[in-house]
CSV table of C-alpha atoms in Angstrom, one decimal:
chain,number,residue,atom,x,y,z
A,85,ILE,CA,-7.1,19.9,-12.6
A,86,LEU,CA,-5.1,17.0,-13.9
A,87,THR,CA,-2.1,17.7,-16.1
A,88,GLY,CA,0.4,15.4,-17.8
A,89,ARG,CA,3.2,16.8,-15.6
A,90,ARG,CA,1.4,15.8,-12.4
A,91,LEU,CA,-0.5,12.7,-13.3
A,92,ARG,CA,1.8,9.7,-12.7
A,93,PRO,CA,0.7,6.2,-13.7
A,94,ARG,CA,1.7,3.5,-11.2
A,95,PRO,CA,1.8,-0.1,-12.3
A,96,PRO,CA,0.7,-3.3,-10.5
A,97,ALA,CA,3.1,-4.8,-8.1
A,98,PRO,CA,5.7,-7.2,-9.4
A,99,GLU,CA,4.8,-10.8,-9.1
A,100,GLY,CA,5.8,-12.1,-5.6
A,101,VAL,CA,6.8,-8.8,-4.2
A,102,VAL,CA,7.9,-9.2,-0.6
A,103,VAL,CA,8.5,-6.4,1.9
A,104,ASP,CA,11.9,-7.4,3.0
A,105,GLY,CA,14.2,-4.5,2.0
A,106,ASP,CA,15.6,-6.4,-1.0
A,107,LEU,CA,14.7,-4.3,-4.1
A,108,SER,CA,15.7,-6.8,-6.8
A,109,GLU,CA,12.0,-7.3,-7.8
A,110,TRP,CA,11.6,-3.5,-8.4
A,111,GLN,CA,13.8,-3.2,-11.5
A,112,ASP,CA,10.9,-2.8,-14.0
A,113,VAL,CA,9.0,-0.2,-11.9
A,114,SER,CA,9.8,3.3,-13.0
A,115,PRO,CA,10.7,5.9,-10.3
A,116,LEU,CA,8.6,8.9,-9.5
A,117,PRO,CA,10.0,12.2,-10.8
A,118,LEU,CA,11.6,14.5,-8.3
A,119,PRO,CA,10.6,18.1,-8.8
A,120,PHE,CA,12.5,19.0,-5.6
A,121,HIS,CA,15.8,17.4,-4.8
A,122,ASN,CA,19.0,18.3,-3.2
A,123,GLY,CA,21.5,16.4,-5.4
A,124,VAL,CA,21.0,13.1,-3.6
A,125,VAL,CA,20.6,10.2,-6.1
A,126,GLY,CA,18.3,7.2,-5.8
A,127,PRO,CA,14.8,6.4,-6.9
A,128,VAL,CA,11.5,6.2,-5.1
A,129,ARG,CA,9.0,3.8,-6.7
A,130,LEU,CA,5.3,2.9,-6.1
A,131,CYS,CA,3.1,0.1,-7.3
A,132,TRP,CA,-0.1,-1.6,-6.1
A,133,SER,CA,-2.0,-4.8,-5.8
A,134,SER,CA,-5.5,-5.7,-4.4
A,135,ARG,CA,-3.7,-5.9,-1.0
A,136,GLY,CA,-2.5,-2.3,-1.0
A,137,LEU,CA,0.0,0.3,-2.0
A,138,TYR,CA,3.7,-0.7,-2.2
A,139,GLY,CA,6.8,1.5,-2.2
A,140,ALA,CA,10.5,1.1,-2.4
A,141,LEU,CA,13.4,3.5,-2.2
A,142,SER,CA,17.2,3.5,-2.2
A,143,ALA,CA,18.9,6.2,-0.3
A,144,THR,CA,22.4,7.4,-0.5
A,145,ASP,CA,23.5,8.0,3.1
A,146,ALA,CA,27.0,7.8,4.6
A,147,SER,CA,25.5,7.6,8.1
A,148,VAL,CA,22.1,6.1,8.7
A,149,LYS,CA,20.3,7.7,11.7
A,150,ALA,CA,17.0,6.8,13.3
A,151,ASN,CA,14.8,8.5,15.8
A,152,PRO,CA,11.8,6.2,16.6
A,153,ASP,CA,9.9,8.9,18.5
A,154,SER,CA,10.2,11.6,15.8
A,155,PRO,CA,11.5,9.9,12.7
A,156,TRP,CA,11.2,12.9,10.4
A,157,THR,CA,14.0,14.5,12.4
A,158,ALA,CA,16.4,11.7,11.3
A,159,ASP,CA,16.5,9.5,8.1
A,160,SER,CA,13.0,8.8,6.9
A,161,LEU,CA,10.4,8.8,4.2
A,162,GLU,CA,7.3,10.9,4.9
A,163,LEU,CA,4.4,9.8,2.7
A,164,PHE,CA,1.2,11.9,2.4
A,165,ILE,CA,-1.9,10.5,0.8
A,166,ASP,CA,-5.1,12.2,-0.3
A,167,LYS,CA,-7.2,9.1,-0.4
A,168,ALA,CA,-10.2,10.6,-2.3
A,169,CYS,CA,-8.0,12.8,-4.4
A,170,ALA,CA,-10.2,15.7,-3.1
A,171,ARG,CA,-7.3,18.2,-3.4
A,172,LYS,CA,-8.3,20.4,-0.5
A,173,LEU,CA,-6.4,23.3,0.9
A,174,GLN,CA,-5.7,21.6,4.2
A,175,SER,CA,-5.1,18.0,5.4
A,176,ASP,CA,-8.2,16.4,7.1
A,177,ASP,CA,-9.7,13.0,7.8
A,178,GLY,CA,-9.5,12.2,4.1
A,179,THR,CA,-5.7,12.4,4.2
A,180,ALA,CA,-3.1,10.3,5.9
A,181,GLN,CA,0.6,10.6,6.8
A,182,TYR,CA,3.0,7.7,7.1
A,183,VAL,CA,6.6,7.9,8.2
A,184,PHE,CA,8.9,5.0,7.4
A,185,SER,CA,12.4,4.9,8.9
A,186,PRO,CA,15.4,2.6,9.0
A,187,ALA,CA,14.8,1.9,12.7
A,188,PRO,CA,17.3,-0.3,14.6
A,189,GLN,CA,14.7,-3.0,15.2
A,190,GLY,CA,14.2,-3.4,11.5
A,191,GLN,CA,10.7,-2.0,11.0
A,192,GLY,CA,10.0,1.7,11.6
A,193,VAL,CA,6.5,2.8,11.0
A,194,LEU,CA,4.7,5.9,12.4
A,195,ILE,CA,1.3,7.2,11.5
A,196,PRO,CA,1.2,10.7,12.9
A,197,HIS,CA,-2.0,11.8,11.0
A,198,GLY,CA,-4.9,9.7,9.8
A,199,VAL,CA,-7.7,7.5,11.1
A,200,ASN,CA,-5.5,4.5,11.4
A,201,GLN,CA,-3.0,6.0,13.9
A,202,ASN,CA,-3.2,3.1,16.3
A,203,ARG,CA,-2.8,0.4,13.7
A,204,THR,CA,0.9,0.7,12.8
A,205,ASP,CA,1.3,-3.1,13.1
A,206,ALA,CA,-0.8,-3.6,9.9
A,207,VAL,CA,1.6,-1.4,7.8
A,208,LYS,CA,4.7,-3.3,6.6
A,209,CYS,CA,8.1,-1.8,6.4
A,210,ALA,CA,11.6,-3.4,6.1
A,211,TRP,CA,15.0,-2.0,5.3
A,212,LEU,CA,18.5,-3.2,4.6
A,213,PRO,CA,21.9,-1.5,4.7
A,214,VAL,CA,23.5,-1.4,1.3
A,215,GLU,CA,26.8,0.0,0.0
A,216,GLY,CA,26.6,3.8,0.4
A,217,GLY,CA,23.2,3.9,2.1
A,218,TYR,CA,20.1,1.8,2.7
A,219,ALA,CA,17.2,0.3,0.8
A,220,MET,CA,13.6,0.3,2.2
A,221,GLU,CA,10.3,-1.2,1.2
A,222,PHE,CA,6.8,-0.7,2.6
A,223,MET,CA,3.2,-1.7,2.1
A,224,ILE,CA,0.0,0.2,3.2
A,225,PRO,CA,-3.1,-2.1,3.4
A,226,ALA,CA,-5.9,-1.4,0.9
A,227,ASP,CA,-8.4,-0.7,3.7
A,228,PHE,CA,-6.2,2.1,5.0
A,229,LEU,CA,-6.6,3.8,1.6
A,230,ALA,CA,-10.4,3.8,1.3
A,231,PRO,CA,-12.2,5.4,-0.4
A,232,ALA,CA,-9.5,4.9,-3.0
A,233,ARG,CA,-9.8,1.4,-4.5
A,234,MET,CA,-6.9,-0.8,-5.4
A,235,GLU,CA,-7.8,-1.2,-9.1
A,236,ALA,CA,-6.7,0.2,-12.4
A,237,GLY,CA,-8.0,3.8,-12.9
A,238,SER,CA,-8.1,4.8,-9.3
A,239,LYS,CA,-6.5,8.1,-8.4
A,240,MET,CA,-4.9,9.4,-5.2
A,241,GLY,CA,-3.2,12.6,-4.2
A,242,LEU,CA,0.3,11.9,-3.2
A,243,ASN,CA,3.3,13.8,-1.7
A,244,PHE,CA,6.5,12.5,-0.2
A,245,CYS,CA,9.6,13.8,1.4
A,246,LEU,CA,12.8,11.8,1.9
A,247,ASN,CA,14.7,13.2,4.9
A,248,ASP,CA,18.4,12.8,5.5
A,249,ASP,CA,19.1,13.6,9.2
A,250,GLY,CA,15.9,15.6,9.2
A,251,ARG,CA,16.7,17.6,6.1
A,252,PRO,CA,14.5,17.2,3.0
A,253,VAL,CA,16.6,15.8,0.1
A,254,ARG,CA,14.0,14.4,-2.3
A,255,GLN,CA,10.4,15.4,-2.7
A,256,PHE,CA,7.4,14.8,-4.8
A,257,TYR,CA,5.4,17.0,-5.4
A,258,SER,CA,5.3,19.9,-3.0
A,259,ASP,CA,8.2,21.4,-1.2
A,260,LYS,CA,8.0,20.6,2.6
A,261,ARG,CA,9.9,23.8,3.4
A,262,ASN,CA,7.0,25.8,2.0
A,263,ASN,CA,4.3,23.9,4.1
A,264,GLY,CA,3.6,21.6,1.1
A,265,TRP,CA,3.1,18.7,3.4
A,266,HIS,CA,0.0,20.3,4.8
A,267,THR,CA,-1.7,21.2,1.5
A,268,PRO,CA,-3.2,18.4,-0.5
A,269,PHE,CA,-4.2,20.8,-3.3
A,270,GLY,CA,-0.5,21.1,-4.2
A,271,TRP,CA,0.4,17.4,-4.1
A,272,GLY,CA,0.9,15.2,-7.1
A,273,ILE,CA,-1.6,12.8,-8.4
A,274,VAL,CA,-1.0,9.1,-9.1
A,275,VAL,CA,-3.3,6.8,-11.1
A,276,LEU,CA,-3.2,3.1,-10.7
A,277,SER,CA,-2.5,1.6,-14.1
A,278,LYS,CA,-2.8,-1.9,-15.6
């Protein structure tokens, strides 16, 4: 069931977008709504190109913390994708989880669930410290997202959780504390728009 509240159009990537942590090229990309948040401000944005799915976020954070082995226990963005938009009751091979973190070495990517677990080098992530927190960008290659196609009209199930020191502070669309991370049926839906 697709409803206006859950179906979120995502535009093509800005011209010349580079995954470097500088979010200046993202100004015209609208943020995703945040049905669950804990008073922390800052947008999470998504867009796409034939190369893959891009994301950017700015996080308010007085003390940036990283844990490369278990990044979801520190500061991180957990992204869950239902590639076929099958909306099943449990995650399976048609879903993937990516964790992006402000790692000390500059690029923190972990793929704890999905068929591409051993290919973290193909996923791009960069972050920069900014006044009052950090900014982060990422790109997931198009072949990681199959059977979804990187073209206008394609749909994917999507959920994310921004963690501050392991605590969920911004979420779309299911609440992690209620096992939403494990249930694609309750995730939001994004459609790639022109």
